[in-house]
């Protein structure tokens, strides 16, 4: 059975704007999702990723226009200048990984954490924010600090897996060794799965 390897960082507004469409596609095609939060900055060192502050003004301006357009198109409101961004993504990533280890609505949790940043002006590096997100999605709030060593090891493995899969941005979806980059490629993921 096909599986979707979902590489992402919750720091990405484009990942937030994917919403829960991936979960809808996976449900429709009866495939599993392997959530793989990864270190985009580390991957970027090997793949040519340019951090936002280092981009030309034209690209920065276009990014804001594009985020506004996508937000309106998909019906997800977004704060284009969140107060707590950028922030340390590792606590959020390890929380998502811990949730996947116990099972449950991981996609809902990932989206809830991103909503905290991109809509509610909260800091996803803060323990109380992550605990609230976990509770909102039916998880034990204590997952934020349970088995952290294993979660960090998986986070590092996900980063290596991303490099091996030739991932260079977030969100990225891998199905049958095909890479689909960007929330606007979810339709392509859907069409690819329909062939199975």
mmCIF file of N, CA and C in Angstrom, residues 12-133:
data_model
loop_
_atom_site.group_PDB
_atom_site.id
_atom_site.type_symbol
_atom_site.label_atom_id
_atom_site.label_comp_id
_atom_site.label_asym_id
_atom_site.label_seq_id
_atom_site.Cartn_x
_atom_site.Cartn_y
_atom_site.Cartn_z
ATOM 1 N N UNK A 12 7.078 27.036 8.720
ATOM 2 C CA UNK A 12 6.724 27.475 7.363
ATOM 3 C C UNK A 12 5.267 27.913 7.262
ATOM 4 N N UNK A 13 5.025 29.140 6.828
ATOM 5 C CA UNK A 13 3.639 29.571 6.626
ATOM 6 C C UNK A 13 2.962 28.795 5.502
ATOM 7 N N UNK A 14 3.732 28.348 4.539
ATOM 8 C CA UNK A 14 3.157 27.564 3.444
ATOM 9 C C UNK A 14 2.681 26.201 3.950
ATOM 10 N N UNK A 15 3.389 25.664 4.939
ATOM 11 C CA UNK A 15 2.946 24.417 5.561
ATOM 12 C C UNK A 15 1.639 24.641 6.309
ATOM 13 N N UNK A 16 1.558 25.753 7.033
ATOM 14 C CA UNK A 16 0.303 26.093 7.726
ATOM 15 C C UNK A 16 -0.851 26.178 6.730
ATOM 16 N N UNK A 17 -0.604 26.801 5.581
ATOM 17 C CA UNK A 17 -1.672 27.013 4.602
ATOM 18 C C UNK A 17 -2.082 25.737 3.873
ATOM 19 N N UNK A 18 -1.332 24.654 4.076
ATOM 20 C CA UNK A 18 -1.790 23.357 3.553
ATOM 21 C C UNK A 18 -3.004 22.874 4.326
ATOM 22 N N UNK A 19 -3.197 23.414 5.537
ATOM 23 C CA UNK A 19 -4.334 23.012 6.353
ATOM 24 C C UNK A 19 -4.309 21.525 6.618
ATOM 25 N N UNK A 20 -5.470 20.907 6.528
ATOM 26 C CA UNK A 20 -5.569 19.456 6.727
ATOM 27 C C UNK A 20 -5.973 18.759 5.429
ATOM 28 N N UNK A 21 -5.594 19.368 4.307
ATOM 29 C CA UNK A 21 -5.941 18.774 3.013
ATOM 30 C C UNK A 21 -5.218 17.454 2.770
ATOM 31 N N UNK A 22 -3.979 17.340 3.282
ATOM 32 C CA UNK A 22 -3.252 16.085 3.107
ATOM 33 C C UNK A 22 -3.998 14.940 3.791
ATOM 34 N N UNK A 23 -4.506 15.202 4.979
ATOM 35 C CA UNK A 23 -5.240 14.174 5.718
ATOM 36 C C UNK A 23 -6.508 13.758 4.966
ATOM 37 N N UNK A 24 -7.164 14.722 4.334
ATOM 38 C CA UNK A 24 -8.366 14.415 3.545
ATOM 39 C C UNK A 24 -8.006 13.522 2.352
ATOM 40 N N UNK A 25 -6.884 13.823 1.705
ATOM 41 C CA UNK A 25 -6.430 13.020 0.561
ATOM 42 C C UNK A 25 -6.068 11.610 1.014
ATOM 43 N N UNK A 26 -5.338 11.509 2.122
ATOM 44 C CA UNK A 26 -4.924 10.198 2.624
ATOM 45 C C UNK A 26 -6.130 9.347 3.008
ATOM 46 N N UNK A 27 -7.122 9.968 3.624
ATOM 47 C CA UNK A 27 -8.338 9.241 4.001
ATOM 48 C C UNK A 27 -9.069 8.739 2.763
ATOM 49 N N UNK A 28 -9.173 9.605 1.748
ATOM 50 C CA UNK A 28 -9.888 9.228 0.529
ATOM 51 C C UNK A 28 -9.217 8.051 -0.179
ATOM 52 N N UNK A 29 -7.883 8.035 -0.146
ATOM 53 C CA UNK A 29 -7.151 6.973 -0.856
ATOM 54 C C UNK A 29 -6.726 5.831 0.073
ATOM 55 N N UNK A 30 -7.098 5.940 1.337
ATOM 56 C CA UNK A 30 -6.794 4.902 2.331
ATOM 57 C C UNK A 30 -5.302 4.610 2.418
ATOM 58 N N UNK A 31 -4.524 5.667 2.541
ATOM 59 C CA UNK A 31 -3.079 5.521 2.716
ATOM 60 C C UNK A 31 -2.672 6.158 4.044
ATOM 61 N N UNK A 32 -1.566 5.682 4.578
ATOM 62 C CA UNK A 32 -1.035 6.218 5.828
ATOM 63 C C UNK A 32 -0.136 7.415 5.547
ATOM 64 N N UNK A 33 -0.016 8.265 6.552
ATOM 65 C CA UNK A 33 0.909 9.392 6.492
ATOM 66 C C UNK A 33 1.980 9.182 7.555
ATOM 67 N N UNK A 34 3.239 9.278 7.143
ATOM 68 C CA UNK A 34 4.337 9.276 8.102
ATOM 69 C C UNK A 34 4.780 10.727 8.264
ATOM 70 N N UNK A 35 4.443 11.307 9.416
ATOM 71 C CA UNK A 35 4.768 12.711 9.676
ATOM 72 C C UNK A 35 6.237 12.815 10.032
ATOM 73 N N UNK A 36 6.981 13.626 9.280
ATOM 74 C CA UNK A 36 8.423 13.691 9.443
ATOM 75 C C UNK A 36 8.886 15.146 9.591
ATOM 76 N N UNK A 37 8.606 15.766 10.760
ATOM 77 C CA UNK A 37 9.153 17.106 10.997
ATOM 78 C C UNK A 37 10.677 17.044 10.899
ATOM 79 N N UNK A 38 11.268 18.027 10.221
ATOM 80 C CA UNK A 38 12.715 17.980 10.009
ATOM 81 C C UNK A 38 13.324 19.369 10.163
ATOM 82 N N UNK A 39 14.637 19.395 10.209
ATOM 83 C CA UNK A 39 15.385 20.638 10.383
ATOM 84 C C UNK A 39 15.667 21.255 9.016
ATOM 85 N N UNK A 40 14.819 22.191 8.629
ATOM 86 C CA UNK A 40 14.948 22.802 7.301
ATOM 87 C C UNK A 40 16.252 23.580 7.158
ATOM 88 N N UNK A 41 16.694 24.241 8.237
ATOM 89 C CA UNK A 41 17.930 25.023 8.143
ATOM 90 C C UNK A 41 19.129 24.107 7.882
ATOM 91 N N UNK A 42 19.135 22.934 8.513
ATOM 92 C CA UNK A 42 20.232 21.989 8.289
ATOM 93 C C UNK A 42 20.176 21.442 6.864
ATOM 94 N N UNK A 43 19.002 21.060 6.416
ATOM 95 C CA UNK A 43 18.849 20.576 5.040
ATOM 96 C C UNK A 43 19.233 21.669 4.049
ATOM 97 N N UNK A 44 18.862 22.905 4.396
ATOM 98 C CA UNK A 44 19.142 24.032 3.516
ATOM 99 C C UNK A 44 20.613 24.267 3.252
ATOM 100 N N UNK A 45 21.456 23.874 4.212
ATOM 101 C CA UNK A 45 22.901 24.035 4.024
ATOM 102 C C UNK A 45 23.400 23.206 2.845
ATOM 103 N N UNK A 46 22.671 22.158 2.515
ATOM 104 C CA UNK A 46 23.090 21.238 1.447
ATOM 105 C C UNK A 46 22.274 21.395 0.165
ATOM 106 N N UNK A 47 21.201 22.191 0.229
ATOM 107 C CA UNK A 47 20.279 22.232 -0.912
ATOM 108 C C UNK A 47 20.038 23.637 -1.469
ATOM 109 N N UNK A 48 20.771 24.618 -0.961
ATOM 110 C CA UNK A 48 20.645 25.959 -1.520
ATOM 111 C C UNK A 48 19.507 26.795 -0.969
ATOM 112 N N UNK A 49 18.938 26.391 0.168
ATOM 113 C CA UNK A 49 17.862 27.176 0.780
ATOM 114 C C UNK A 49 18.405 28.525 1.230
ATOM 115 N N UNK A 50 17.684 29.596 0.897
ATOM 116 C CA UNK A 50 18.096 30.947 1.292
ATOM 117 C C UNK A 50 17.181 31.436 2.411
ATOM 118 N N UNK A 51 17.714 31.654 3.627
ATOM 119 C CA UNK A 51 16.881 32.159 4.726
ATOM 120 C C UNK A 51 16.234 33.485 4.348
ATOM 121 N N UNK A 52 15.045 33.722 4.885
ATOM 122 C CA UNK A 52 14.274 34.905 4.517
ATOM 123 C C UNK A 52 15.059 36.210 4.624
ATOM 124 N N UNK A 53 15.795 36.466 5.714
ATOM 125 C CA UNK A 53 16.510 37.751 5.806
ATOM 126 C C UNK A 53 17.526 37.964 4.693
ATOM 127 N N UNK A 54 18.017 36.875 4.096
ATOM 128 C CA UNK A 54 19.049 36.977 3.068
ATOM 129 C C UNK A 54 18.486 37.035 1.648
ATOM 130 N N UNK A 55 17.177 37.000 1.509
ATOM 131 C CA UNK A 55 16.579 37.021 0.175
ATOM 132 C C UNK A 55 16.479 38.452 -0.350
ATOM 133 N N UNK A 56 16.509 38.617 -1.671
ATOM 134 C CA UNK A 56 16.329 39.956 -2.257
ATOM 135 C C UNK A 56 14.949 40.513 -1.907
ATOM 136 N N UNK A 57 14.845 41.828 -1.886
ATOM 137 C CA UNK A 57 13.586 42.484 -1.526
ATOM 138 C C UNK A 57 12.433 42.048 -2.426
ATOM 139 N N UNK A 58 12.716 41.836 -3.700
ATOM 140 C CA UNK A 58 11.651 41.434 -4.625
ATOM 141 C C UNK A 58 11.038 40.098 -4.189
ATOM 142 N N UNK A 59 11.875 39.178 -3.737
ATOM 143 C CA UNK A 59 11.373 37.873 -3.292
ATOM 144 C C UNK A 59 10.613 37.987 -1.973
ATOM 145 N N UNK A 60 11.083 38.865 -1.092
ATOM 146 C CA UNK A 60 10.374 39.069 0.181
ATOM 147 C C UNK A 60 8.987 39.661 -0.064
ATOM 148 N N UNK A 61 8.923 40.616 -0.977
ATOM 149 C CA UNK A 61 7.639 41.248 -1.301
ATOM 150 C C UNK A 61 6.693 40.234 -1.936
ATOM 151 N N UNK A 62 7.228 39.452 -2.872
ATOM 152 C CA UNK A 62 6.394 38.444 -3.541
ATOM 153 C C UNK A 62 5.871 37.423 -2.540
ATOM 154 N N UNK A 63 6.718 37.003 -1.593
ATOM 155 C CA UNK A 63 6.316 36.023 -0.584
ATOM 156 C C UNK A 63 5.079 36.495 0.164
ATOM 157 N N UNK A 64 5.067 37.750 0.582
ATOM 158 C CA UNK A 64 3.916 38.276 1.326
ATOM 159 C C UNK A 64 2.660 38.318 0.452
ATOM 160 N N UNK A 65 2.829 38.713 -0.813
ATOM 161 C CA UNK A 65 1.681 38.730 -1.729
ATOM 162 C C UNK A 65 1.132 37.322 -1.933
ATOM 163 N N UNK A 66 2.036 36.365 -2.097
ATOM 164 C CA UNK A 66 1.636 34.988 -2.351
ATOM 165 C C UNK A 66 0.927 34.385 -1.131
ATOM 166 N N UNK A 67 1.457 34.644 0.057
ATOM 167 C CA UNK A 67 0.823 34.129 1.268
ATOM 168 C C UNK A 67 -0.592 34.676 1.417
ATOM 169 N N UNK A 68 -0.772 35.932 1.118
ATOM 170 C CA UNK A 68 -2.110 36.541 1.204
ATOM 171 C C UNK A 68 -3.049 35.896 0.183
ATOM 172 N N UNK A 69 -2.561 35.693 -1.045
ATOM 173 C CA UNK A 69 -3.381 35.068 -2.083
ATOM 174 C C UNK A 69 -3.785 33.649 -1.703
ATOM 175 N N UNK A 70 -2.806 32.871 -1.230
ATOM 176 C CA UNK A 70 -3.098 31.480 -0.860
ATOM 177 C C UNK A 70 -4.090 31.441 0.293
ATOM 178 N N UNK A 71 -3.877 32.304 1.282
ATOM 179 C CA UNK A 71 -4.772 32.370 2.440
ATOM 180 C C UNK A 71 -6.214 32.589 2.003
ATOM 181 N N UNK A 72 -6.410 33.522 1.097
ATOM 182 C CA UNK A 72 -7.761 33.816 0.609
ATOM 183 C C UNK A 72 -8.307 32.644 -0.211
ATOM 184 N N UNK A 73 -7.445 32.009 -0.994
ATOM 185 C CA UNK A 73 -7.883 30.926 -1.874
ATOM 186 C C UNK A 73 -8.308 29.690 -1.082
ATOM 187 N N UNK A 74 -7.521 29.336 -0.056
ATOM 188 C CA UNK A 74 -7.826 28.111 0.706
ATOM 189 C C UNK A 74 -8.732 28.384 1.904
ATOM 190 N N UNK A 75 -8.990 29.657 2.192
ATOM 191 C CA UNK A 75 -9.906 29.998 3.279
ATOM 192 C C UNK A 75 -9.317 29.833 4.672
ATOM 193 N N UNK A 76 -7.996 29.988 4.782
ATOM 194 C CA UNK A 76 -7.345 29.937 6.090
ATOM 195 C C UNK A 76 -6.753 31.312 6.397
ATOM 196 N N UNK A 77 -7.264 32.007 7.402
ATOM 197 C CA UNK A 77 -6.689 33.317 7.738
ATOM 198 C C UNK A 77 -5.256 33.162 8.234
ATOM 199 N N UNK A 78 -4.437 34.180 7.985
ATOM 200 C CA UNK A 78 -3.031 34.123 8.397
ATOM 201 C C UNK A 78 -2.576 35.506 8.851
ATOM 202 N N UNK A 79 -1.754 35.523 9.866
ATOM 203 C CA UNK A 79 -1.074 36.741 10.307
ATOM 204 C C UNK A 79 0.271 36.762 9.597
ATOM 205 N N UNK A 80 0.463 37.693 8.694
ATOM 206 C CA UNK A 80 1.674 37.717 7.882
ATOM 207 C C UNK A 80 2.909 38.166 8.656
ATOM 208 N N UNK A 81 2.708 38.788 9.810
ATOM 209 C CA UNK A 81 3.836 39.254 10.632
ATOM 210 C C UNK A 81 3.664 38.756 12.065
ATOM 211 N N UNK A 82 3.745 37.435 12.289
ATOM 212 C CA UNK A 82 3.515 36.920 13.638
ATOM 213 C C UNK A 82 4.574 37.401 14.628
ATOM 214 N N UNK A 83 4.124 37.647 15.833
ATOM 215 C CA UNK A 83 4.985 38.207 16.876
ATOM 216 C C UNK A 83 6.106 37.245 17.271
ATOM 217 N N UNK A 84 5.820 35.944 17.250
ATOM 218 C CA UNK A 84 6.797 34.961 17.710
ATOM 219 C C UNK A 84 7.329 34.126 16.540
ATOM 220 N N UNK A 85 7.872 34.831 15.573
ATOM 221 C CA UNK A 85 8.461 34.143 14.420
ATOM 222 C C UNK A 85 9.621 34.961 13.901
ATOM 223 N N UNK A 86 10.762 34.350 13.594
ATOM 224 C CA UNK A 86 11.010 32.920 13.785
ATOM 225 C C UNK A 86 11.230 32.575 15.257
ATOM 226 N N UNK A 87 11.089 31.316 15.560
ATOM 227 C CA UNK A 87 11.302 30.812 16.904
ATOM 228 C C UNK A 87 11.953 29.451 16.797
ATOM 229 N N UNK A 88 12.263 28.848 17.922
ATOM 230 C CA UNK A 88 12.883 27.522 17.915
ATOM 231 C C UNK A 88 11.821 26.476 17.572
ATOM 232 N N UNK A 89 11.940 25.778 16.429
ATOM 233 C CA UNK A 89 10.912 24.809 16.040
ATOM 234 C C UNK A 89 11.063 23.442 16.704
ATOM 235 N N UNK A 90 12.186 23.185 17.365
ATOM 236 C CA UNK A 90 12.458 21.837 17.862
ATOM 237 C C UNK A 90 11.412 21.354 18.873
ATOM 238 N N UNK A 91 11.004 22.161 19.878
ATOM 239 C CA UNK A 91 9.982 21.664 20.806
ATOM 240 C C UNK A 91 8.688 21.249 20.104
ATOM 241 N N UNK A 92 8.254 22.034 19.126
ATOM 242 C CA UNK A 92 7.033 21.683 18.383
ATOM 243 C C UNK A 92 7.244 20.406 17.573
ATOM 244 N N UNK A 93 8.407 20.285 16.931
ATOM 245 C CA UNK A 93 8.690 19.099 16.115
ATOM 246 C C UNK A 93 8.732 17.837 16.966
ATOM 247 N N UNK A 94 9.393 17.912 18.121
ATOM 248 C CA UNK A 94 9.483 16.723 18.966
ATOM 249 C C UNK A 94 8.133 16.384 19.589
ATOM 250 N N UNK A 95 7.311 17.395 19.842
ATOM 251 C CA UNK A 95 5.959 17.140 20.350
ATOM 252 C C UNK A 95 5.129 16.390 19.310
ATOM 253 N N UNK A 96 5.223 16.804 18.057
ATOM 254 C CA UNK A 96 4.502 16.127 16.973
ATOM 255 C C UNK A 96 5.004 14.687 16.826
ATOM 256 N N UNK A 97 6.313 14.505 16.920
ATOM 257 C CA UNK A 97 6.895 13.166 16.822
ATOM 258 C C UNK A 97 6.409 12.291 17.976
ATOM 259 N N UNK A 98 6.387 12.831 19.190
ATOM 260 C CA UNK A 98 5.913 12.071 20.352
ATOM 261 C C UNK A 98 4.450 11.680 20.184
ATOM 262 N N UNK A 99 3.656 12.584 19.630
ATOM 263 C CA UNK A 99 2.237 12.284 19.392
ATOM 264 C C UNK A 99 2.092 11.155 18.377
ATOM 265 N N UNK A 100 2.937 11.168 17.346
ATOM 266 C CA UNK A 100 2.869 10.101 16.350
ATOM 267 C C UNK A 100 3.255 8.756 16.971
ATOM 268 N N UNK A 101 4.175 8.782 17.927
ATOM 269 C CA UNK A 101 4.598 7.535 18.569
ATOM 270 C C UNK A 101 3.461 6.895 19.362
ATOM 271 N N UNK A 102 2.579 7.719 19.949
ATOM 272 C CA UNK A 102 1.470 7.148 20.724
ATOM 273 C C UNK A 102 0.221 6.937 19.878
ATOM 274 N N UNK A 103 0.122 7.633 18.744
ATOM 275 C CA UNK A 103 -1.028 7.484 17.854
ATOM 276 C C UNK A 103 -2.135 8.464 18.191
ATOM 277 N N UNK A 104 -2.860 8.855 17.153
ATOM 278 C CA UNK A 104 -3.936 9.827 17.318
ATOM 279 C C UNK A 104 -3.973 10.773 16.139
ATOM 280 N N UNK A 105 -4.668 11.878 16.316
ATOM 281 C CA UNK A 105 -4.872 12.847 15.239
ATOM 282 C C UNK A 105 -3.644 13.751 15.089
ATOM 283 N N UNK A 106 -2.579 13.187 14.523
ATOM 284 C CA UNK A 106 -1.301 13.895 14.424
ATOM 285 C C UNK A 106 -1.412 15.089 13.467
ATOM 286 N N UNK A 107 -2.113 14.900 12.361
ATOM 287 C CA UNK A 107 -2.286 15.998 11.414
ATOM 288 C C UNK A 107 -3.026 17.166 12.033
ATOM 289 N N UNK A 108 -4.054 16.865 12.786
ATOM 290 C CA UNK A 108 -4.813 17.902 13.485
ATOM 291 C C UNK A 108 -3.915 18.645 14.466
ATOM 292 N N UNK A 109 -3.078 17.907 15.183
ATOM 293 C CA UNK A 109 -2.153 18.520 16.135
ATOM 294 C C UNK A 109 -1.146 19.420 15.431
ATOM 295 N N UNK A 110 -0.541 18.923 14.352
ATOM 296 C CA UNK A 110 0.447 19.721 13.618
ATOM 297 C C UNK A 110 -0.176 21.032 13.148
ATOM 298 N N UNK A 111 -1.393 20.937 12.618
ATOM 299 C CA UNK A 111 -2.062 22.150 12.144
ATOM 300 C C UNK A 111 -2.401 23.083 13.313
ATOM 301 N N UNK A 112 -2.808 22.510 14.437
ATOM 302 C CA UNK A 112 -3.138 23.328 15.611
ATOM 303 C C UNK A 112 -1.910 24.085 16.119
ATOM 304 N N UNK A 113 -0.756 23.425 16.110
ATOM 305 C CA UNK A 113 0.491 24.083 16.528
ATOM 306 C C UNK A 113 0.841 25.216 15.569
ATOM 307 N N UNK A 114 0.685 24.971 14.273
ATOM 308 C CA UNK A 114 0.996 26.028 13.302
ATOM 309 C C UNK A 114 0.001 27.181 13.409
ATOM 310 N N UNK A 115 -1.246 26.852 13.711
ATOM 311 C CA UNK A 115 -2.243 27.910 13.900
ATOM 312 C C UNK A 115 -1.865 28.806 15.076
ATOM 313 N N UNK A 116 -1.257 28.214 16.097
ATOM 314 C CA UNK A 116 -0.828 29.002 17.255
ATOM 315 C C UNK A 116 0.123 30.115 16.830
ATOM 316 N N UNK A 117 1.008 29.798 15.887
ATOM 317 C CA UNK A 117 1.978 30.792 15.403
ATOM 318 C C UNK A 117 1.358 31.735 14.388
ATOM 319 N N UNK A 118 0.739 31.138 13.369
ATOM 320 C CA UNK A 118 0.351 31.897 12.184
ATOM 321 C C UNK A 118 -1.023 32.557 12.282
ATOM 322 N N UNK A 119 -1.718 32.337 13.384
ATOM 323 C CA UNK A 119 -3.006 32.991 13.552
ATOM 324 C C UNK A 119 -3.171 33.585 14.949
ATOM 325 N N UNK A 120 -2.743 32.824 15.980
ATOM 326 C CA UNK A 120 -3.027 33.224 17.362
ATOM 327 C C UNK A 120 -1.905 34.002 18.034
ATOM 328 N N UNK A 121 -0.802 34.256 17.307
ATOM 329 C CA UNK A 121 0.332 35.022 17.848
ATOM 330 C C UNK A 121 0.916 34.414 19.119
ATOM 331 N N UNK A 122 1.030 33.082 19.120
ATOM 332 C CA UNK A 122 1.645 32.398 20.248
ATOM 333 C C UNK A 122 2.992 31.824 19.828
ATOM 334 N N UNK A 123 3.817 31.498 20.821
ATOM 335 C CA UNK A 123 5.163 30.980 20.562
ATOM 336 C C UNK A 123 5.154 29.466 20.708
ATOM 337 N N UNK A 124 5.346 28.762 19.604
ATOM 338 C CA UNK A 124 5.292 27.301 19.643
ATOM 339 C C UNK A 124 6.507 26.676 20.316
ATOM 340 N N UNK A 125 7.462 27.501 20.740
ATOM 341 C CA UNK A 125 8.583 26.981 21.511
ATOM 342 C C UNK A 125 8.253 26.908 23.002
ATOM 343 N N UNK A 126 7.122 27.507 23.389
ATOM 344 C CA UNK A 126 6.735 27.555 24.800
ATOM 345 C C UNK A 126 5.959 26.302 25.199
ATOM 346 N N UNK A 127 6.347 25.726 26.325
ATOM 347 C CA UNK A 127 5.738 24.486 26.794
ATOM 348 C C UNK A 127 4.230 24.623 27.003
ATOM 349 N N UNK A 128 3.780 25.739 27.583
ATOM 350 C CA UNK A 128 2.343 25.878 27.863
ATOM 351 C C UNK A 128 1.518 25.958 26.583
ATOM 352 N N UNK A 129 2.101 26.503 25.517
ATOM 353 C CA UNK A 129 1.404 26.573 24.232
ATOM 354 C C UNK A 129 1.254 25.161 23.656
ATOM 355 N N UNK A 130 2.320 24.389 23.699
ATOM 356 C CA UNK A 130 2.283 23.030 23.164
ATOM 357 C C UNK A 130 1.348 22.145 23.978
ATOM 358 N N UNK A 131 1.340 22.325 25.281
ATOM 359 C CA UNK A 131 0.439 21.540 26.127
ATOM 360 C C UNK A 131 -1.024 21.823 25.777
ATOM 361 N N UNK A 132 -1.336 23.081 25.560
ATOM 362 C CA UNK A 132 -2.708 23.453 25.191
ATOM 363 C C UNK A 132 -3.070 22.844 23.836
ATOM 364 N N UNK A 133 -2.143 22.886 22.879
ATOM 365 C CA UNK A 133 -2.392 22.294 21.561
ATOM 366 C C UNK A 133 -2.647 20.793 21.677
#
